[in-house]
PDB file of C-alpha atoms in Angstrom:
ATOM      1  CA  GLY I   1       9.902   1.137  20.416  1.00 56.00           C
ATOM      2  CA  ALA I   2      10.912   2.270  16.795  1.00 82.00           C
ATOM      3  CA  GLY I   3       8.589   2.006  13.881  1.00 92.00           C
ATOM      4  CA  VAL I   4       9.132   1.159  10.458  1.00 96.00           C
ATOM      5  CA  SER I   5      11.558   3.363   8.863  1.00 96.00           C
ATOM      6  CA  GLN I   6      12.963   4.083   5.245  1.00 97.00           C
ATOM      7  CA  SER I   7      15.504   5.465   3.549  1.00 97.00           C
ATOM      8  CA  PRO I   8      16.139   8.367   1.728  1.00 97.00           C
ATOM      9  CA  SER I   9      13.101  10.300   2.615  1.00 96.00           C
ATOM     10  CA  ASN I  10      13.175  11.935  -0.751  1.00 97.00           C
ATOM     11  CA  LYS I  11      15.070  10.619  -3.792  1.00 97.00           C
ATOM     12  CA  VAL I  12      15.346  12.656  -7.291  1.00 98.00           C
ATOM     13  CA  THR I  13      16.922  10.831 -10.034  1.00 97.00           C
ATOM     14  CA  GLU I  14      17.486  10.984 -13.992  1.00 97.00           C
ATOM     15  CA  LYS I  15      15.556   9.045 -16.048  1.00 97.00           C
ATOM     16  CA  GLY I  16      17.788   5.838 -16.820  1.00 97.00           C
ATOM     17  CA  LYS I  17      19.459   5.834 -13.562  1.00 98.00           C
ATOM     18  CA  ASP I  18      19.285   2.977 -10.928  1.00 98.00           C
ATOM     19  CA  VAL I  19      17.694   3.652  -7.660  1.00 98.00           C
ATOM     20  CA  GLU I  20      17.679   1.740  -4.236  1.00 98.00           C
ATOM     21  CA  LEU I  21      15.392   2.441  -1.783  1.00 98.00           C
ATOM     22  CA  ARG I  22      15.602   0.704   1.781  1.00 98.00           C
ATOM     23  CA  CYS I  23      13.374  -0.198   4.580  1.00 98.00           C
ATOM     24  CA  ASP I  24      13.999  -1.043   7.872  1.00 97.00           C
ATOM     25  CA  PRO I  25      11.029  -3.101   9.690  1.00 96.00           C
ATOM     26  CA  ILE I  26       9.993  -3.362  13.307  1.00 94.00           C
ATOM     27  CA  SER I  27      11.889  -5.706  15.048  1.00 92.00           C
ATOM     28  CA  GLY I  28      10.672  -9.337  15.478  1.00 89.00           C
ATOM     29  CA  HIS I  29       7.815  -8.543  12.107  1.00 91.00           C
ATOM     30  CA  THR I  30       8.402 -11.365   9.914  1.00 90.00           C
ATOM     31  CA  ALA I  31       6.339 -10.119   7.142  1.00 90.00           C
ATOM     32  CA  LEU I  32       7.397  -7.297   4.867  1.00 93.00           C
ATOM     33  CA  TYR I  33       5.311  -5.212   2.107  1.00 93.00           C
ATOM     34  CA  TRP I  34       6.290  -2.976  -0.545  1.00 96.00           C
ATOM     35  CA  TYR I  35       3.420  -0.733  -1.981  1.00 95.00           C
ATOM     36  CA  ARG I  36       3.555   2.170  -4.249  1.00 96.00           C
ATOM     37  CA  GLN I  37       1.413   5.323  -4.188  1.00 94.00           C
ATOM     38  CA  SER I  38       0.770   7.565  -6.793  1.00 90.00           C
ATOM     39  CA  LEU I  39      -1.414  10.663  -6.839  1.00 81.00           C
ATOM     40  CA  GLY I  40      -5.344   9.522  -7.081  1.00 70.00           C
ATOM     41  CA  GLN I  41      -4.291   5.538  -7.595  1.00 76.00           C
ATOM     42  CA  GLY I  42      -3.865   4.685  -3.870  1.00 81.00           C
ATOM     43  CA  LEU I  43      -1.653   2.215  -2.409  1.00 90.00           C
ATOM     44  CA  GLU I  44      -0.723  -0.414  -5.313  1.00 91.00           C
ATOM     45  CA  PHE I  45       1.025  -3.422  -4.046  1.00 91.00           C
ATOM     46  CA  LEU I  46       4.208  -4.705  -5.025  1.00 95.00           C
ATOM     47  CA  ILE I  47       5.705  -7.242  -3.068  1.00 94.00           C
ATOM     48  CA  TYR I  48       5.373  -9.365   0.167  1.00 91.00           C
ATOM     49  CA  PHE I  49       8.294 -11.296   1.954  1.00 92.00           C
ATOM     50  CA  GLN I  50       7.740 -13.749   4.791  1.00 90.00           C
ATOM     51  CA  GLY I  51      11.245 -13.799   6.283  1.00 91.00           C
ATOM     52  CA  ASN I  52      13.799 -13.323   3.464  1.00 93.00           C
ATOM     53  CA  SER I  53      11.659 -15.017   0.485  1.00 92.00           C
ATOM     54  CA  ALA I  54       8.994 -13.611  -1.706  1.00 91.00           C
ATOM     55  CA  PRO I  55       5.772 -15.653  -1.790  1.00 87.00           C
ATOM     56  CA  ASP I  56       4.256 -13.349  -3.814  1.00 89.00           C
ATOM     57  CA  LYS I  57       5.632 -10.527  -5.976  1.00 92.00           C
ATOM     58  CA  SER I  58       2.746 -10.331  -8.456  1.00 91.00           C
ATOM     59  CA  GLY I  59       2.650  -6.751  -7.789  1.00 92.00           C
ATOM     60  CA  LEU I  60       5.880  -5.499  -9.353  1.00 96.00           C
ATOM     61  CA  PRO I  61       5.044  -3.717 -12.567  1.00 94.00           C
ATOM     62  CA  SER I  62       7.940  -4.809 -14.790  1.00 94.00           C
ATOM     63  CA  ASP I  63      11.500  -6.807 -14.736  1.00 95.00           C
ATOM     64  CA  ARG I  64      13.225  -3.594 -13.679  1.00 97.00           C
ATOM     65  CA  PHE I  65      11.773  -3.889 -10.553  1.00 98.00           C
ATOM     66  CA  SER I  66      13.336  -6.121  -7.767  1.00 97.00           C
ATOM     67  CA  ALA I  67      13.718  -6.759  -4.221  1.00 97.00           C
ATOM     68  CA  GLU I  68      15.452  -8.346  -1.902  1.00 96.00           C
ATOM     69  CA  ARG I  69      15.400  -9.108   2.073  1.00 96.00           C
ATOM     70  CA  THR I  70      18.054 -10.314   4.401  1.00 91.00           C
ATOM     71  CA  GLY I  71      18.483 -11.829   7.437  1.00 90.00           C
ATOM     72  CA  GLY I  72      14.964 -11.653   7.870  1.00 86.00           C
ATOM     73  CA  SER I  73      15.075  -7.720   8.343  1.00 93.00           C
ATOM     74  CA  VAL I  74      16.412  -5.148   6.001  1.00 97.00           C
ATOM     75  CA  SER I  75      14.359  -4.921   2.491  1.00 98.00           C
ATOM     76  CA  THR I  76      15.833  -3.074  -0.432  1.00 98.00           C
ATOM     77  CA  LEU I  77      13.594  -2.183  -3.737  1.00 98.00           C
ATOM     78  CA  THR I  78      15.545  -1.786  -6.580  1.00 98.00           C
ATOM     79  CA  ILE I  79      14.523   0.183  -9.839  1.00 98.00           C
ATOM     80  CA  GLN I  80      16.660  -0.275 -12.796  1.00 98.00           C
ATOM     81  CA  ARG I  81      16.798   2.063 -15.440  1.00 98.00           C
ATOM     82  CA  THR I  82      14.159   4.559 -13.895  1.00 98.00           C
ATOM     83  CA  GLN I  83      11.309   6.229 -16.139  1.00 97.00           C
ATOM     84  CA  GLN I  84       9.187   9.209 -15.253  1.00 96.00           C
ATOM     85  CA  GLU I  85       6.308   6.762 -14.639  1.00 94.00           C
ATOM     86  CA  ASP I  86       8.085   5.302 -11.702  1.00 96.00           C
ATOM     87  CA  SER I  87       7.775   8.745 -10.084  1.00 96.00           C
ATOM     88  CA  ALA I  88       5.608   8.028  -6.387  1.00 96.00           C
ATOM     89  CA  VAL I  89       5.842   7.581  -3.099  1.00 96.00           C
ATOM     90  CA  TYR I  90       7.319   3.897  -2.245  1.00 98.00           C
ATOM     91  CA  LEU I  91       5.618   2.428   1.079  1.00 97.00           C
ATOM     92  CA  CYS I  92       7.334  -0.001   3.113  1.00 96.00           C
ATOM     93  CA  ALA I  93       5.275  -2.151   5.959  1.00 93.00           C
ATOM     94  CA  SER I  94       5.598  -5.052   8.329  1.00 91.00           C
ATOM     95  CA  SER I  95       3.563  -7.177  10.055  1.00 87.00           C
ATOM     96  CA  LEU I  96       4.008  -9.837  13.004  1.00 83.00           C
ATOM     97  CA  SER I  97       3.263 -12.469  10.424  1.00 76.00           C
ATOM     98  CA  GLY I  98       1.640 -12.760   7.009  1.00 58.00           C
ATOM     99  CA  THR I  99      -1.026 -14.661   8.013  1.00 58.00           C
ATOM    100  CA  ARG I 100      -4.823 -13.530   9.388  1.00 57.00           C
ATOM    101  CA  ASN I 101      -4.425  -9.959   8.373  1.00 55.00           C
ATOM    102  CA  ASN I 102      -2.038  -8.781  11.135  1.00 66.00           C
ATOM    103  CA  GLU I 103      -1.858  -5.160  11.301  1.00 80.00           C
ATOM    104  CA  GLN I 104       0.568  -3.768   8.716  1.00 86.00           C
ATOM    105  CA  PHE I 105       2.583  -0.865  10.414  1.00 90.00           C
ATOM    106  CA  PHE I 106       3.580   1.667   7.537  1.00 94.00           C
ATOM    107  CA  GLY I 107       7.005   3.782   7.322  1.00 95.00           C
ATOM    108  CA  PRO I 108       6.645   7.184   5.930  1.00 95.00           C
ATOM    109  CA  GLY I 109       7.704   6.392   2.672  1.00 96.00           C
ATOM    110  CA  THR I 110      10.263   7.641  -0.305  1.00 97.00           C
ATOM    111  CA  ARG I 111       9.108   9.919  -2.513  1.00 96.00           C
ATOM    112  CA  LEU I 112      10.862   9.207  -5.552  1.00 97.00           C
ATOM    113  CA  THR I 113      10.995  11.763  -8.518  1.00 97.00           C
ATOM    114  CA  VAL I 114      12.426  10.664 -11.996  1.00 97.00           C
ATOM    115  CA  LEU I 115      13.214  13.938 -14.062  1.00 96.00           C
TER     116      LEU I 115
ATOM    117  CA  GLN Q   1     -13.294  -0.972 -12.973  1.00 74.00           C
ATOM    118  CA  LYS Q   2     -11.420  -0.968  -9.932  1.00 82.00           C
ATOM    119  CA  GLU Q   3     -11.773  -3.443  -7.055  1.00 90.00           C
ATOM    120  CA  VAL Q   4     -12.176  -0.858  -4.758  1.00 93.00           C
ATOM    121  CA  GLU Q   5     -13.989   2.371  -5.100  1.00 93.00           C
ATOM    122  CA  GLN Q   6     -13.600   5.723  -3.381  1.00 94.00           C
ATOM    123  CA  ASP Q   7     -14.669   9.102  -3.650  1.00 88.00           C
ATOM    124  CA  PRO Q   8     -11.306  11.138  -3.589  1.00 84.00           C
ATOM    125  CA  GLY Q   9     -13.025  14.296  -2.093  1.00 86.00           C
ATOM    126  CA  PRO Q  10     -11.999  16.475  -0.976  1.00 91.00           C
ATOM    127  CA  LEU Q  11     -14.617  16.584   1.712  1.00 95.00           C
ATOM    128  CA  SER Q  12     -14.640  20.097   3.732  1.00 96.00           C
ATOM    129  CA  VAL Q  13     -16.905  20.071   6.832  1.00 96.00           C
ATOM    130  CA  PRO Q  14     -16.637  22.425  10.004  1.00 97.00           C
ATOM    131  CA  GLU Q  15     -15.704  20.978  13.358  1.00 97.00           C
ATOM    132  CA  GLY Q  16     -18.015  19.504  15.427  1.00 97.00           C
ATOM    133  CA  ALA Q  17     -19.922  17.867  12.229  1.00 97.00           C
ATOM    134  CA  ILE Q  18     -20.539  14.145  11.805  1.00 97.00           C
ATOM    135  CA  VAL Q  19     -18.540  12.969   8.737  1.00 97.00           C
ATOM    136  CA  SER Q  20     -19.170  10.040   6.730  1.00 97.00           C
ATOM    137  CA  LEU Q  21     -16.973   8.425   4.164  1.00 97.00           C
ATOM    138  CA  ASN Q  22     -17.506   5.512   1.978  1.00 97.00           C
ATOM    139  CA  CYS Q  23     -16.215   2.723   0.020  1.00 97.00           C
ATOM    140  CA  THR Q  24     -18.023   0.038  -2.485  1.00 97.00           C
ATOM    141  CA  TYR Q  25     -16.347  -2.883  -4.093  1.00 96.00           C
ATOM    142  CA  SER Q  26     -16.755  -5.773  -6.369  1.00 96.00           C
ATOM    143  CA  ASN Q  27     -15.031  -8.707  -5.069  1.00 93.00           C
ATOM    144  CA  SER Q  28     -17.535 -10.779  -3.137  1.00 92.00           C
ATOM    145  CA  ALA Q  29     -14.378 -12.657  -1.330  1.00 90.00           C
ATOM    146  CA  PHE Q  30     -13.614 -10.043   0.571  1.00 91.00           C
ATOM    147  CA  GLN Q  31     -13.951 -10.658   4.351  1.00 89.00           C
ATOM    148  CA  TYR Q  32     -11.690  -8.225   6.440  1.00 89.00           C
ATOM    149  CA  PHE Q  33     -12.330  -4.481   6.307  1.00 92.00           C
ATOM    150  CA  MET Q  34     -10.252  -1.708   7.345  1.00 91.00           C
ATOM    151  CA  TRP Q  35      -9.919   2.153   7.455  1.00 95.00           C
ATOM    152  CA  TYR Q  36      -6.425   3.785   7.328  1.00 95.00           C
ATOM    153  CA  ARG Q  37      -5.672   7.131   7.974  1.00 96.00           C
ATOM    154  CA  GLN Q  38      -2.821   8.901   6.711  1.00 95.00           C
ATOM    155  CA  TYR Q  39      -1.591  12.474   7.353  1.00 95.00           C
ATOM    156  CA  SER Q  40       0.300  14.490   5.198  1.00 91.00           C
ATOM    157  CA  ARG Q  41       4.001  12.903   4.170  1.00 89.00           C
ATOM    158  CA  LYS Q  42       3.220  10.169   6.661  1.00 91.00           C
ATOM    159  CA  GLY Q  43       2.514   6.613   5.995  1.00 93.00           C
ATOM    160  CA  PRO Q  44      -0.955   4.918   6.429  1.00 94.00           C
ATOM    161  CA  GLU Q  45      -1.932   3.977  10.182  1.00 93.00           C
ATOM    162  CA  LEU Q  46      -4.712   1.541  11.186  1.00 91.00           C
ATOM    163  CA  LEU Q  47      -7.840   2.853  12.761  1.00 94.00           C
ATOM    164  CA  MET Q  48     -10.603   0.560  12.365  1.00 91.00           C
ATOM    165  CA  TYR Q  49     -10.895  -2.947  11.858  1.00 87.00           C
ATOM    166  CA  THR Q  50     -13.844  -5.273  11.056  1.00 87.00           C
ATOM    167  CA  TYR Q  51     -14.625  -8.914   9.865  1.00 84.00           C
ATOM    168  CA  SER Q  52     -17.621  -9.764   7.653  1.00 83.00           C
ATOM    169  CA  SER Q  53     -20.885  -7.576   8.208  1.00 83.00           C
ATOM    170  CA  GLY Q  54     -21.750  -5.198  11.023  1.00 86.00           C
ATOM    171  CA  ASN Q  55     -20.839  -2.367  12.883  1.00 91.00           C
ATOM    172  CA  LYS Q  56     -17.645  -1.470  15.432  1.00 92.00           C
ATOM    173  CA  GLU Q  57     -17.509   1.276  17.073  1.00 94.00           C
ATOM    174  CA  ASP Q  58     -14.263   2.914  18.900  1.00 93.00           C
ATOM    175  CA  GLY Q  59     -14.246   6.220  20.727  1.00 96.00           C
ATOM    176  CA  ARG Q  60     -15.524   8.839  18.218  1.00 97.00           C
ATOM    177  CA  PHE Q  61     -15.574   6.362  14.872  1.00 97.00           C
ATOM    178  CA  THR Q  62     -17.769   3.688  13.772  1.00 97.00           C
ATOM    179  CA  ALA Q  63     -17.249   1.373  11.075  1.00 96.00           C
ATOM    180  CA  GLN Q  64     -20.143  -0.515   8.967  1.00 96.00           C
ATOM    181  CA  VAL Q  65     -19.874  -2.925   6.508  1.00 95.00           C
ATOM    182  CA  ASP Q  66     -22.876  -4.542   4.472  1.00 94.00           C
ATOM    183  CA  LYS Q  67     -21.505  -7.309   2.385  1.00 92.00           C
ATOM    184  CA  SER Q  68     -24.954  -7.520   0.710  1.00 93.00           C
ATOM    185  CA  SER Q  69     -24.294  -4.453  -0.641  1.00 94.00           C
ATOM    186  CA  LYS Q  70     -20.791  -4.354  -1.035  1.00 95.00           C
ATOM    187  CA  TYR Q  71     -20.669  -1.150   0.920  1.00 95.00           C
ATOM    188  CA  ILE Q  72     -18.613   0.035   4.060  1.00 96.00           C
ATOM    189  CA  SER Q  73     -18.928   3.368   5.761  1.00 97.00           C
ATOM    190  CA  LEU Q  74     -16.594   5.103   8.390  1.00 97.00           C
ATOM    191  CA  PHE Q  75     -18.239   7.652  10.686  1.00 97.00           C
ATOM    192  CA  ILE Q  76     -16.408  10.444  12.816  1.00 98.00           C
ATOM    193  CA  ARG Q  77     -18.729  11.795  15.032  1.00 97.00           C
ATOM    194  CA  ASP Q  78     -17.708  15.138  16.796  1.00 97.00           C
ATOM    195  CA  SER Q  79     -15.262  15.743  13.901  1.00 97.00           C
ATOM    196  CA  GLN Q  80     -12.118  17.545  15.054  1.00 97.00           C
ATOM    197  CA  PRO Q  81      -9.396  19.609  13.197  1.00 97.00           C
ATOM    198  CA  SER Q  82      -6.931  16.745  14.004  1.00 97.00           C
ATOM    199  CA  ASP Q  83      -9.148  14.643  12.166  1.00 97.00           C
ATOM    200  CA  SER Q  84      -8.092  16.262   8.997  1.00 97.00           C
ATOM    201  CA  ALA Q  85      -6.001  13.687   6.831  1.00 96.00           C
ATOM    202  CA  THR Q  86      -6.704  11.214   4.056  1.00 95.00           C
ATOM    203  CA  TYR Q  87      -9.013   8.224   5.077  1.00 97.00           C
ATOM    204  CA  LEU Q  88      -8.251   5.001   2.940  1.00 95.00           C
ATOM    205  CA  CYS Q  89     -10.421   1.934   3.046  1.00 95.00           C
ATOM    206  CA  ALA Q  90      -8.848  -1.367   2.859  1.00 92.00           C
ATOM    207  CA  MET Q  91     -10.084  -5.059   2.397  1.00 90.00           C
ATOM    208  CA  SER Q  92      -8.772  -8.459   2.064  1.00 87.00           C
ATOM    209  CA  GLU Q  93      -9.815 -12.152   1.366  1.00 85.00           C
ATOM    210  CA  SER Q  94     -10.088 -14.681   4.249  1.00 65.00           C
ATOM    211  CA  GLY Q  95      -7.469 -17.222   4.973  1.00 47.00           C
ATOM    212  CA  GLY Q  96      -3.687 -17.507   5.016  1.00 51.00           C
ATOM    213  CA  TYR Q  97      -1.747 -14.749   3.508  1.00 58.00           C
ATOM    214  CA  GLN Q  98      -3.743 -11.656   3.142  1.00 65.00           C
ATOM    215  CA  LYS Q  99      -3.094  -9.409   0.132  1.00 77.00           C
ATOM    216  CA  VAL Q 100      -4.818  -6.131   1.239  1.00 85.00           C
ATOM    217  CA  THR Q 101      -6.481  -3.780  -1.575  1.00 89.00           C
ATOM    218  CA  PHE Q 102      -6.612  -0.192  -0.862  1.00 91.00           C
ATOM    219  CA  GLY Q 103      -9.044   2.606  -2.104  1.00 93.00           C
ATOM    220  CA  THR Q 104      -7.658   5.652  -3.588  1.00 92.00           C
ATOM    221  CA  GLY Q 105      -8.551   7.680  -0.337  1.00 94.00           C
ATOM    222  CA  THR Q 106     -10.838  10.460   0.662  1.00 95.00           C
ATOM    223  CA  LYS Q 107      -9.165  13.742   2.012  1.00 94.00           C
ATOM    224  CA  LEU Q 108     -11.014  15.082   4.648  1.00 96.00           C
ATOM    225  CA  GLN Q 109     -10.526  18.700   5.857  1.00 97.00           C
ATOM    226  CA  VAL Q 110     -12.025  19.785   9.293  1.00 97.00           C
ATOM    227  CA  ILE Q 111     -12.410  23.563   9.356  1.00 97.00           C
ATOM    228  CA  PRO Q 112     -12.065  25.076  12.872  1.00 95.00           C
TER     229      PRO Q 112
END
């Protein structure tokens, strides 16, 4: 079956603009995660969804970052008033459930460049 | 100090060599240990998963966990050019929802 998909694959934007990144998880996966990957920084956890609710959003770096998930499926990560330090690859992952470390399946990521 | 430390490399080895990749960590509550492989411009994929201390073998890959030293390793035998990728260690605490903490990744190049 289809894996996790993300769109767009690349996004170039100007400082101060808002961007929306989309994630389509594997069908039937109730848990969804957003990560940010910067050069030399590894994967930085942003937010975790179980169904449509986000019990852990502790990794969101500022109030410019928000995310939602609808219908227990598609998720959108929104970055308002983008800054150059927001440039990174944003990865989405999904798993069958959020408990006991079910394997997380990652999408290919969205490469965001803020000029 | 980061919770998980991993040498970024790059590590360059000839085809057929044994590769050793390592991570150290500081959180003694970590119980689940994973290795992910990430090819260029792709998302990470789970390679090995172990619980608590001990060894786990899967084909050419062996994962070792030494909780007393807070040290984990991934060994790749008979390395192949197709093994060239970035390898990320990852770990999480026990019970309930698992937030996974990743290392920064080691870039491996296997030269034919």
